[in-house]
XYZ file of N, CA and C in Angstrom:
270
model
N 64.239 142.025 101.901
C 64.800 140.850 101.734
C 66.498 141.041 101.494
N 66.956 142.184 100.813
C 68.335 142.386 100.546
C 69.020 142.593 101.972
N 68.226 143.415 102.756
C 69.067 143.783 104.081
C 69.194 142.397 104.930
N 68.149 141.415 104.794
C 68.337 140.230 105.542
C 69.572 139.477 105.006
N 69.683 139.431 103.863
C 70.850 138.583 103.133
C 72.291 139.275 103.668
N 72.118 140.649 103.567
C 73.450 141.333 103.983
C 73.699 141.153 105.549
N 72.798 141.054 106.312
C 72.907 140.798 107.770
C 73.473 139.511 107.889
N 73.019 138.393 107.115
C 73.460 137.092 107.361
C 75.027 137.028 106.895
N 75.194 137.952 105.839
C 76.665 137.934 105.381
C 77.509 138.335 106.447
N 77.053 139.528 106.992
C 77.937 140.124 108.097
C 78.034 139.394 109.159
N 77.135 138.488 109.630
C 77.071 137.700 110.858
C 78.271 136.572 110.532
N 78.047 136.099 109.156
C 78.926 134.981 108.847
C 80.375 135.314 108.894
N 80.606 136.540 108.469
C 81.972 136.946 108.315
C 82.471 137.176 109.776
N 81.671 137.867 110.589
C 81.986 137.956 112.030
C 82.290 136.722 112.712
N 81.439 135.751 112.482
C 81.750 134.584 113.177
C 83.056 133.830 112.784
N 83.396 133.925 111.503
C 84.529 133.287 110.947
C 85.729 133.917 111.486
N 85.860 135.392 111.401
C 86.714 136.143 111.943
C 86.926 135.820 113.482
N 85.866 135.745 114.391
C 85.963 135.351 115.842
C 86.473 133.917 115.788
N 85.993 132.976 115.113
C 86.468 131.581 115.207
C 87.982 131.508 114.794
N 88.348 132.132 113.770
C 89.894 132.164 113.432
C 90.838 132.612 114.657
N 90.258 133.657 115.236
C 90.994 134.460 116.175
C 91.086 133.469 117.487
N 89.988 132.632 117.685
C 89.942 131.759 118.761
C 90.918 130.635 118.635
N 90.978 130.078 117.376
C 91.667 129.014 116.770
C 93.254 129.352 117.035
N 93.628 130.649 116.539
C 94.866 131.027 116.578
C 95.503 131.287 117.887
N 94.670 131.784 118.765
C 95.045 132.134 120.176
C 94.857 130.908 120.999
N 94.201 129.907 120.553
C 94.015 128.750 121.417
C 92.812 128.802 122.337
N 92.117 129.770 122.227
C 90.941 129.971 123.036
C 89.693 129.565 122.239
N 89.446 128.275 122.303
C 88.226 127.680 121.538
C 86.999 127.849 122.478
N 87.024 127.931 123.696
C 85.771 127.985 124.494
C 85.413 126.625 124.785
N 86.032 125.496 124.400
C 85.726 124.156 124.695
C 86.884 123.477 125.192
N 87.873 124.157 125.596
C 89.068 123.579 126.163
C 89.537 122.512 125.161
N 89.551 122.893 123.899
C 89.869 121.934 122.698
C 91.364 121.963 122.285
N 91.704 121.139 121.282
C 92.907 121.067 120.748
C 92.762 120.856 119.243
N 93.654 121.700 118.552
C 93.438 121.645 117.080
C 94.205 120.330 116.638
N 93.528 119.560 115.835
C 94.133 118.309 115.304
C 94.695 118.445 113.775
N 95.776 117.875 113.559
C 96.261 117.838 112.177
C 96.673 118.965 111.543
N 97.014 118.913 110.263
C 97.645 120.110 109.770
C 96.729 121.244 109.793
N 97.313 122.428 109.832
C 96.502 123.622 109.958
C 95.330 123.816 108.908
N 95.641 123.226 107.818
C 94.540 123.442 106.799
C 93.439 122.590 107.150
N 93.547 121.558 107.875
C 92.456 120.718 108.402
C 91.524 121.389 109.290
N 92.025 121.990 110.287
C 91.297 122.802 111.362
C 90.098 122.038 112.170
N 90.433 120.806 112.360
C 89.460 120.153 113.395
C 89.866 120.342 114.740
N 88.820 120.761 115.614
C 89.157 120.970 117.023
C 88.213 119.756 117.709
N 89.162 119.087 118.529
C 88.456 118.097 119.528
C 88.653 118.580 120.837
N 87.800 118.177 121.714
C 87.896 118.320 123.261
C 88.986 117.546 123.745
N 89.486 117.984 124.986
C 90.638 117.196 125.536
C 90.019 116.134 126.511
N 88.879 115.845 126.367
C 88.248 114.869 127.145
C 88.771 113.362 126.908
N 89.377 112.694 127.778
C 89.856 111.592 127.935
C 89.064 110.450 128.071
N 88.684 109.919 126.855
C 87.678 108.587 126.806
C 88.333 107.762 125.758
N 89.418 107.107 126.074
C 90.187 106.235 125.202
C 89.535 105.198 124.314
N 89.880 105.244 123.034
C 89.400 104.249 122.084
C 90.495 103.548 121.512
N 90.370 102.273 121.084
C 91.419 101.560 120.440
C 91.078 101.694 118.892
N 92.050 101.968 118.111
C 91.785 102.141 116.700
C 92.156 100.806 115.959
N 91.654 100.650 114.744
C 91.823 99.307 114.081
C 93.272 99.336 113.581
N 94.070 100.452 113.806
C 95.566 100.436 113.477
C 96.446 100.027 114.714
N 95.659 99.779 115.730
C 96.443 99.280 116.942
C 96.766 100.429 117.863
N 96.416 101.642 117.578
C 96.764 102.636 118.523
C 95.704 103.176 119.327
N 96.017 103.666 120.534
C 95.111 104.346 121.479
C 94.870 105.707 121.102
N 93.673 106.165 121.018
C 93.403 107.553 120.679
C 92.720 108.217 122.036
N 92.876 109.477 122.449
C 92.414 110.023 123.666
C 90.745 110.012 123.637
N 90.268 110.163 122.392
C 88.757 110.237 122.247
C 88.501 109.717 120.698
N 87.119 109.555 120.609
C 86.780 109.238 119.153
C 86.916 110.430 118.215
N 86.754 111.540 118.662
C 87.035 112.785 117.902
C 88.425 112.763 117.291
N 89.418 112.445 117.936
C 90.796 112.553 117.612
C 90.943 111.395 116.563
N 90.380 110.194 116.785
C 90.426 109.297 115.716
C 89.805 109.602 114.373
N 88.569 110.197 114.557
C 87.976 110.648 113.319
C 88.743 111.778 112.639
N 89.325 112.674 113.381
C 90.040 113.757 112.951
C 91.280 113.316 112.173
N 91.941 112.238 112.618
C 93.027 111.674 111.897
C 92.599 111.230 110.489
N 91.481 110.516 110.290
C 90.933 110.022 109.129
C 90.483 111.283 108.237
N 89.973 112.278 108.691
C 89.680 113.410 107.702
C 90.978 114.111 107.377
N 91.910 114.357 108.357
C 92.957 115.119 108.006
C 93.991 114.479 107.186
N 94.109 113.152 107.331
C 95.247 112.489 106.615
C 94.762 111.312 105.847
N 93.532 111.344 105.490
C 92.917 110.349 104.583
C 92.911 108.883 105.014
N 93.160 108.557 106.300
C 93.161 107.197 106.762
C 91.814 106.618 106.755
N 91.710 105.300 107.026
C 90.369 104.625 107.296
C 90.412 103.910 108.552
N 90.795 104.466 109.538
C 90.769 103.811 110.836
C 89.381 103.834 111.568
N 89.074 102.707 112.106
C 87.820 102.710 112.802
C 88.082 102.304 114.199
N 87.033 102.530 115.061
C 87.108 102.298 116.455
C 86.875 100.819 116.584
N 87.998 100.038 117.126
C 87.952 98.646 117.355
C 87.211 98.287 118.734
N 87.355 99.090 119.767
C 86.661 99.091 120.978
C 86.972 100.116 121.875
N 86.190 100.307 122.891
C 86.439 101.425 123.914
C 87.542 101.047 124.698
N 88.338 101.906 125.267
C 89.359 101.733 126.131
C 90.783 101.818 125.312
N 91.819 101.508 126.292
C 93.228 101.423 125.654
C 93.396 100.178 124.758
N 94.227 100.303 123.839
C 94.632 99.173 123.055
C 95.390 98.386 123.944
N 95.258 97.055 123.927
C 95.982 96.114 124.920
C 97.475 95.992 124.682
N 97.879 95.900 123.320
C 99.308 95.552 123.230
C 100.037 96.537 122.390
N 99.496 97.828 122.227
C 100.076 98.737 121.212
C 100.325 100.074 121.844
N 101.368 100.932 121.306
C 101.426 102.363 121.925
C 100.254 103.204 121.731
N 100.371 104.203 122.561
C 99.286 105.176 122.435
C 99.890 106.242 121.407
N 98.691 106.922 120.758
C 98.781 107.847 119.517
C 99.480 109.170 120.139
């Protein structure tokens, strides 16, 4: 039992070291981009599927909109799919 727990711990440490290295070097494996301040650490893909937020801004995808909410404490929702009709892009 003790050995199983220690193996889980070792695996967890290795995973986070690997993940941290990937984020710092920009090699996420999903062709992603780090969103928000470094302490936030949310990675979104670069997939372009625009959504219009309730703040009137166009976001590249829903992940970027959600990441802004989590990183900056905003409460923006998806108004509709596609670019916003009369407002600038994010």
